[in-house]
Amino acid sequence: MNLLEHTRLMADYNRWMNQRVYAAAARLPADAVAQDRGAFFGSILGTLNHLMVADRIWLRRFAEHPARFAALEPLRGQPAPTDLRAVQHDTLPALRAAREQLDATIADWAGEVREADLDHVLAYTNTKGALWRQPFGLLLMHFFNHQTHHRGQVTTLLTQAGEDVGGTDLLELILTRPPAESQG
């Protein structure tokens, strides 16, 4: 599997896990979703909002790639969020609807990325105003790893609230796909 195939797999995993996490969160009362549970972003809702903010920040940066990914066109004219704790939506249903749209954008964008795009060194400014330059392929891996990291926190918060998300390993998704063709 090359990095391009991995990127597409991770976009699918992102969407699949978000559907599971949001379904579990929706089974809780709204006050339980918003309850401060001592996590880095406070609540389940706070952590899910952080994921939305961070994804929008990175996608806005990726929109400036010279490949000019069509799926990211709507983000080019928008300012990137600057506060990693910003509340994008204060209710789970509104956040879930926005998440579903963003996950569709991520899947469409991942389908547009080409092998030649991965080695491009992308210049961007972080939320503290510092200029960085990193290979696009490495930034993609960070993008998806960051999602997995914080979704892991959310699944812990959901478990503490009495909701089981079920299996969260990437292997769970891989096993739902047809087996790879044999090499022999």
PDB file of C-alpha atoms in Angstrom:
ATOM      1  CA  MET A   1       0.000   0.000   0.000  1.00  0.00           C
ATOM      2  CA  ASN A   2       1.385   3.370  -0.913  1.00  0.00           C
ATOM      3  CA  LEU A   3       0.798   6.693   0.838  1.00  0.00           C
ATOM      4  CA  LEU A   4      -1.931   7.670  -1.607  1.00  0.00           C
ATOM      5  CA  GLU A   5      -3.916   4.481  -0.927  1.00  0.00           C
ATOM      6  CA  HIS A   6      -3.322   4.975   2.796  1.00  0.00           C
ATOM      7  CA  THR A   7      -4.689   8.532   2.572  1.00  0.00           C
ATOM      8  CA  ARG A   8      -7.906   7.277   0.986  1.00  0.00           C
ATOM      9  CA  LEU A   9      -8.230   4.491   3.542  1.00  0.00           C
ATOM     10  CA  MET A  10      -7.801   7.008   6.359  1.00  0.00           C
ATOM     11  CA  ALA A  11     -10.460   9.294   4.842  1.00  0.00           C
ATOM     12  CA  ASP A  12     -12.842   6.314   4.841  1.00  0.00           C
ATOM     13  CA  TYR A  13     -11.843   5.442   8.408  1.00  0.00           C
ATOM     14  CA  ASN A  14     -12.404   9.041   9.509  1.00  0.00           C
ATOM     15  CA  ARG A  15     -15.942   9.049   8.114  1.00  0.00           C
ATOM     16  CA  TRP A  16     -16.754   5.565   9.435  1.00  0.00           C
ATOM     17  CA  MET A  17     -15.546   6.306  12.960  1.00  0.00           C
ATOM     18  CA  ASN A  18     -17.218   9.696  13.090  1.00  0.00           C
ATOM     19  CA  GLN A  19     -20.532   8.060  12.198  1.00  0.00           C
ATOM     20  CA  ARG A  20     -20.064   5.609  15.071  1.00  0.00           C
ATOM     21  CA  VAL A  21     -18.944   8.238  17.576  1.00  0.00           C
ATOM     22  CA  TYR A  22     -21.768  10.632  16.750  1.00  0.00           C
ATOM     23  CA  ALA A  23     -24.332   7.808  16.889  1.00  0.00           C
ATOM     24  CA  ALA A  24     -23.109   6.873  20.377  1.00  0.00           C
ATOM     25  CA  ALA A  25     -23.112  10.507  21.520  1.00  0.00           C
ATOM     26  CA  ALA A  26     -26.651  10.965  20.178  1.00  0.00           C
ATOM     27  CA  ARG A  27     -27.863   8.233  22.555  1.00  0.00           C
ATOM     28  CA  LEU A  28     -26.894  10.458  25.506  1.00  0.00           C
ATOM     29  CA  PRO A  29     -28.917  13.394  26.822  1.00  0.00           C
ATOM     30  CA  ALA A  30     -27.677  16.778  25.558  1.00  0.00           C
ATOM     31  CA  ASP A  31     -26.473  17.806  29.022  1.00  0.00           C
ATOM     32  CA  ALA A  32     -24.322  14.653  29.271  1.00  0.00           C
ATOM     33  CA  VAL A  33     -22.708  15.434  25.901  1.00  0.00           C
ATOM     34  CA  ALA A  34     -21.936  18.988  27.047  1.00  0.00           C
ATOM     35  CA  GLN A  35     -20.859  18.013  30.595  1.00  0.00           C
ATOM     36  CA  ASP A  36     -17.283  18.948  31.466  1.00  0.00           C
ATOM     37  CA  ARG A  37     -15.572  15.635  32.111  1.00  0.00           C
ATOM     38  CA  GLY A  38     -12.089  16.970  32.833  1.00  0.00           C
ATOM     39  CA  ALA A  39     -10.771  16.144  29.368  1.00  0.00           C
ATOM     40  CA  PHE A  40      -8.380  18.473  27.563  1.00  0.00           C
ATOM     41  CA  PHE A  41     -11.303  20.014  25.640  1.00  0.00           C
ATOM     42  CA  GLY A  42     -13.695  19.540  28.559  1.00  0.00           C
ATOM     43  CA  SER A  43     -16.658  17.637  27.221  1.00  0.00           C
ATOM     44  CA  ILE A  44     -17.594  15.235  24.483  1.00  0.00           C
ATOM     45  CA  LEU A  45     -19.058  18.195  22.592  1.00  0.00           C
ATOM     46  CA  GLY A  46     -15.936  20.290  23.235  1.00  0.00           C
ATOM     47  CA  THR A  47     -13.648  17.573  21.907  1.00  0.00           C
ATOM     48  CA  LEU A  48     -15.815  16.998  18.834  1.00  0.00           C
ATOM     49  CA  ASN A  49     -15.793  20.753  18.202  1.00  0.00           C
ATOM     50  CA  HIS A  50     -12.001  20.756  18.464  1.00  0.00           C
ATOM     51  CA  LEU A  51     -11.815  18.043  15.814  1.00  0.00           C
ATOM     52  CA  MET A  52     -14.021  20.119  13.524  1.00  0.00           C
ATOM     53  CA  VAL A  53     -11.890  23.217  14.085  1.00  0.00           C
ATOM     54  CA  ALA A  54      -8.600  21.397  13.542  1.00  0.00           C
ATOM     55  CA  ASP A  55      -9.863  19.670  10.406  1.00  0.00           C
ATOM     56  CA  ARG A  56     -11.040  22.996   8.991  1.00  0.00           C
ATOM     57  CA  ILE A  57      -7.682  24.610   9.804  1.00  0.00           C
ATOM     58  CA  TRP A  58      -5.742  21.873   8.023  1.00  0.00           C
ATOM     59  CA  LEU A  59      -8.107  21.668   5.051  1.00  0.00           C
ATOM     60  CA  ARG A  60      -7.887  25.433   4.632  1.00  0.00           C
ATOM     61  CA  ARG A  61      -4.089  25.066   4.503  1.00  0.00           C
ATOM     62  CA  PHE A  62      -4.368  22.124   2.082  1.00  0.00           C
ATOM     63  CA  ALA A  63      -6.607  24.269  -0.136  1.00  0.00           C
ATOM     64  CA  GLU A  64      -3.521  26.376  -0.923  1.00  0.00           C
ATOM     65  CA  HIS A  65      -1.644  23.425  -2.417  1.00  0.00           C
ATOM     66  CA  PRO A  66      -0.717  24.167  -6.066  1.00  0.00           C
ATOM     67  CA  ALA A  67      -2.886  21.194  -7.150  1.00  0.00           C
ATOM     68  CA  ARG A  68      -5.900  23.388  -6.311  1.00  0.00           C
ATOM     69  CA  PHE A  69      -8.063  20.486  -5.143  1.00  0.00           C
ATOM     70  CA  ALA A  70     -11.606  21.138  -6.360  1.00  0.00           C
ATOM     71  CA  ALA A  71     -13.210  19.614  -3.255  1.00  0.00           C
ATOM     72  CA  LEU A  72     -11.489  22.277  -1.137  1.00  0.00           C
ATOM     73  CA  GLU A  73     -12.559  25.213  -3.307  1.00  0.00           C
ATOM     74  CA  PRO A  74     -15.269  26.370  -0.855  1.00  0.00           C
ATOM     75  CA  LEU A  75     -12.629  26.667   1.878  1.00  0.00           C
ATOM     76  CA  ARG A  76     -10.289  28.938  -0.115  1.00  0.00           C
ATOM     77  CA  GLY A  77     -12.352  32.034   0.513  1.00  0.00           C
ATOM     78  CA  GLN A  78     -12.944  31.343   4.190  1.00  0.00           C
ATOM     79  CA  PRO A  79     -10.631  32.373   6.978  1.00  0.00           C
ATOM     80  CA  ALA A  80      -9.252  29.424   8.899  1.00  0.00           C
ATOM     81  CA  PRO A  81     -10.294  29.221  12.539  1.00  0.00           C
ATOM     82  CA  THR A  82      -7.583  30.456  14.881  1.00  0.00           C
ATOM     83  CA  ASP A  83      -8.857  29.215  18.251  1.00  0.00           C
ATOM     84  CA  LEU A  84      -8.434  25.459  18.758  1.00  0.00           C
ATOM     85  CA  ARG A  85     -11.135  25.604  21.446  1.00  0.00           C
ATOM     86  CA  ALA A  86     -13.663  27.477  19.317  1.00  0.00           C
ATOM     87  CA  VAL A  87     -17.210  26.172  19.422  1.00  0.00           C
ATOM     88  CA  GLN A  88     -18.344  25.612  15.858  1.00  0.00           C
ATOM     89  CA  HIS A  89     -21.773  24.371  16.944  1.00  0.00           C
ATOM     90  CA  ASP A  90     -23.227  24.293  20.442  1.00  0.00           C
ATOM     91  CA  THR A  91     -25.546  21.332  19.875  1.00  0.00           C
ATOM     92  CA  LEU A  92     -24.693  17.797  18.834  1.00  0.00           C
ATOM     93  CA  PRO A  93     -27.249  17.661  15.970  1.00  0.00           C
ATOM     94  CA  ALA A  94     -25.844  20.834  14.372  1.00  0.00           C
ATOM     95  CA  LEU A  95     -22.265  19.653  14.853  1.00  0.00           C
ATOM     96  CA  ARG A  96     -23.139  16.227  13.455  1.00  0.00           C
ATOM     97  CA  ALA A  97     -24.647  17.734  10.298  1.00  0.00           C
ATOM     98  CA  ALA A  98     -21.550  19.891   9.783  1.00  0.00           C
ATOM     99  CA  ARG A  99     -19.294  16.901  10.475  1.00  0.00           C
ATOM    100  CA  GLU A 100     -21.081  14.795   7.851  1.00  0.00           C
ATOM    101  CA  GLN A 101     -20.577  17.557   5.275  1.00  0.00           C
ATOM    102  CA  LEU A 102     -16.931  17.959   6.203  1.00  0.00           C
ATOM    103  CA  ASP A 103     -16.333  14.208   6.064  1.00  0.00           C
ATOM    104  CA  ALA A 104     -17.818  14.133   2.554  1.00  0.00           C
ATOM    105  CA  THR A 105     -15.437  16.943   1.588  1.00  0.00           C
ATOM    106  CA  ILE A 106     -12.493  15.020   3.084  1.00  0.00           C
ATOM    107  CA  ALA A 107     -13.414  11.871   1.143  1.00  0.00           C
ATOM    108  CA  ASP A 108     -13.804  13.835  -2.112  1.00  0.00           C
ATOM    109  CA  TRP A 109     -10.505  15.658  -1.546  1.00  0.00           C
ATOM    110  CA  ALA A 110      -8.645  12.418  -0.707  1.00  0.00           C
ATOM    111  CA  GLY A 111      -9.865  11.040  -4.033  1.00  0.00           C
ATOM    112  CA  GLU A 112      -8.308  13.998  -5.838  1.00  0.00           C
ATOM    113  CA  VAL A 113      -4.834  13.768  -4.303  1.00  0.00           C
ATOM    114  CA  ARG A 114      -2.265  12.367  -6.723  1.00  0.00           C
ATOM    115  CA  GLU A 115       1.115  10.793  -6.067  1.00  0.00           C
ATOM    116  CA  ALA A 116       2.882  13.855  -7.480  1.00  0.00           C
ATOM    117  CA  ASP A 117       1.134  16.078  -4.905  1.00  0.00           C
ATOM    118  CA  LEU A 118       2.579  14.277  -1.885  1.00  0.00           C
ATOM    119  CA  ASP A 119       6.175  15.520  -2.122  1.00  0.00           C
ATOM    120  CA  HIS A 120       5.244  19.193  -2.491  1.00  0.00           C
ATOM    121  CA  VAL A 121       6.561  21.227   0.436  1.00  0.00           C
ATOM    122  CA  LEU A 122       3.563  23.136   1.727  1.00  0.00           C
ATOM    123  CA  ALA A 123       4.142  26.466   3.446  1.00  0.00           C
ATOM    124  CA  TYR A 124       1.581  27.444   6.051  1.00  0.00           C
ATOM    125  CA  THR A 125       1.209  29.620   9.116  1.00  0.00           C
ATOM    126  CA  ASN A 126       0.206  27.887  12.336  1.00  0.00           C
ATOM    127  CA  THR A 127      -2.343  29.256  14.823  1.00  0.00           C
ATOM    128  CA  LYS A 128       0.432  31.091  16.684  1.00  0.00           C
ATOM    129  CA  GLY A 129       1.555  32.898  13.537  1.00  0.00           C
ATOM    130  CA  ALA A 130       4.741  30.897  12.894  1.00  0.00           C
ATOM    131  CA  LEU A 131       5.580  29.979   9.311  1.00  0.00           C
ATOM    132  CA  TRP A 132       6.211  26.281   8.632  1.00  0.00           C
ATOM    133  CA  ARG A 133       7.177  24.278   5.572  1.00  0.00           C
ATOM    134  CA  GLN A 134       6.571  20.539   5.498  1.00  0.00           C
ATOM    135  CA  PRO A 135       6.089  17.848   2.850  1.00  0.00           C
ATOM    136  CA  PHE A 136       2.393  17.558   2.056  1.00  0.00           C
ATOM    137  CA  GLY A 137       2.430  13.759   2.499  1.00  0.00           C
ATOM    138  CA  LEU A 138       3.675  14.091   6.080  1.00  0.00           C
ATOM    139  CA  LEU A 139       1.023  16.704   6.831  1.00  0.00           C
ATOM    140  CA  LEU A 140      -1.639  14.315   5.550  1.00  0.00           C
ATOM    141  CA  MET A 141      -0.447  11.674   8.003  1.00  0.00           C
ATOM    142  CA  HIS A 142      -0.595  14.212  10.836  1.00  0.00           C
ATOM    143  CA  PHE A 143      -4.104  15.272   9.766  1.00  0.00           C
ATOM    144  CA  PHE A 144      -5.474  11.737  10.026  1.00  0.00           C
ATOM    145  CA  ASN A 145      -3.445  10.813  13.126  1.00  0.00           C
ATOM    146  CA  HIS A 146      -4.778  13.888  14.939  1.00  0.00           C
ATOM    147  CA  GLN A 147      -8.345  12.785  14.211  1.00  0.00           C
ATOM    148  CA  THR A 148      -7.664   9.303  15.551  1.00  0.00           C
ATOM    149  CA  HIS A 149      -6.006  10.682  18.681  1.00  0.00           C
ATOM    150  CA  HIS A 150      -8.930  12.883  19.690  1.00  0.00           C
ATOM    151  CA  ARG A 151     -11.592  10.378  18.672  1.00  0.00           C
ATOM    152  CA  GLY A 152      -9.854   8.015  21.094  1.00  0.00           C
ATOM    153  CA  GLN A 153     -10.402  10.607  23.807  1.00  0.00           C
ATOM    154  CA  VAL A 154     -14.059  10.925  22.815  1.00  0.00           C
ATOM    155  CA  THR A 155     -14.588   7.173  22.940  1.00  0.00           C
ATOM    156  CA  THR A 156     -13.174   7.152  26.465  1.00  0.00           C
ATOM    157  CA  LEU A 157     -15.526   9.978  27.482  1.00  0.00           C
ATOM    158  CA  LEU A 158     -18.449   8.130  25.898  1.00  0.00           C
ATOM    159  CA  THR A 159     -17.530   4.929  27.741  1.00  0.00           C
ATOM    160  CA  GLN A 160     -17.354   6.864  31.011  1.00  0.00           C
ATOM    161  CA  ALA A 161     -20.839   8.224  30.227  1.00  0.00           C
ATOM    162  CA  GLY A 162     -22.137   4.678  29.679  1.00  0.00           C
ATOM    163  CA  GLU A 163     -22.094   4.502  25.866  1.00  0.00           C
ATOM    164  CA  ASP A 164     -20.084   1.911  23.979  1.00  0.00           C
ATOM    165  CA  VAL A 165     -18.883   2.919  20.526  1.00  0.00           C
ATOM    166  CA  GLY A 166     -17.792  -0.626  19.745  1.00  0.00           C
ATOM    167  CA  GLY A 167     -14.530  -1.531  18.038  1.00  0.00           C
ATOM    168  CA  THR A 168     -12.487   1.460  16.982  1.00  0.00           C
ATOM    169  CA  ASP A 169      -9.421  -0.111  15.407  1.00  0.00           C
ATOM    170  CA  LEU A 170      -8.694   0.527  11.764  1.00  0.00           C
ATOM    171  CA  LEU A 171      -8.744  -3.246  11.379  1.00  0.00           C
ATOM    172  CA  GLU A 172     -12.501  -3.181  12.090  1.00  0.00           C
ATOM    173  CA  LEU A 173     -13.003  -1.217   8.866  1.00  0.00           C
ATOM    174  CA  ILE A 174     -10.444  -3.213   6.896  1.00  0.00           C
ATOM    175  CA  LEU A 175     -12.241  -6.458   7.755  1.00  0.00           C
ATOM    176  CA  THR A 176     -15.468  -5.122   6.214  1.00  0.00           C
ATOM    177  CA  ARG A 177     -13.751  -4.752   2.836  1.00  0.00           C
ATOM    178  CA  PRO A 178     -13.187  -7.515   0.300  1.00  0.00           C
ATOM    179  CA  PRO A 179      -9.838  -9.265   0.781  1.00  0.00           C
ATOM    180  CA  ALA A 180      -6.924  -8.102  -1.333  1.00  0.00           C
ATOM    181  CA  GLU A 181      -6.151 -10.232  -4.353  1.00  0.00           C
ATOM    182  CA  SER A 182      -3.550 -12.875  -3.689  1.00  0.00           C
ATOM    183  CA  GLN A 183      -0.075 -12.279  -5.008  1.00  0.00           C
ATOM    184  CA  GLY A 184       0.402 -15.846  -6.254  1.00  0.00           C
TER     185      GLY A 184
END
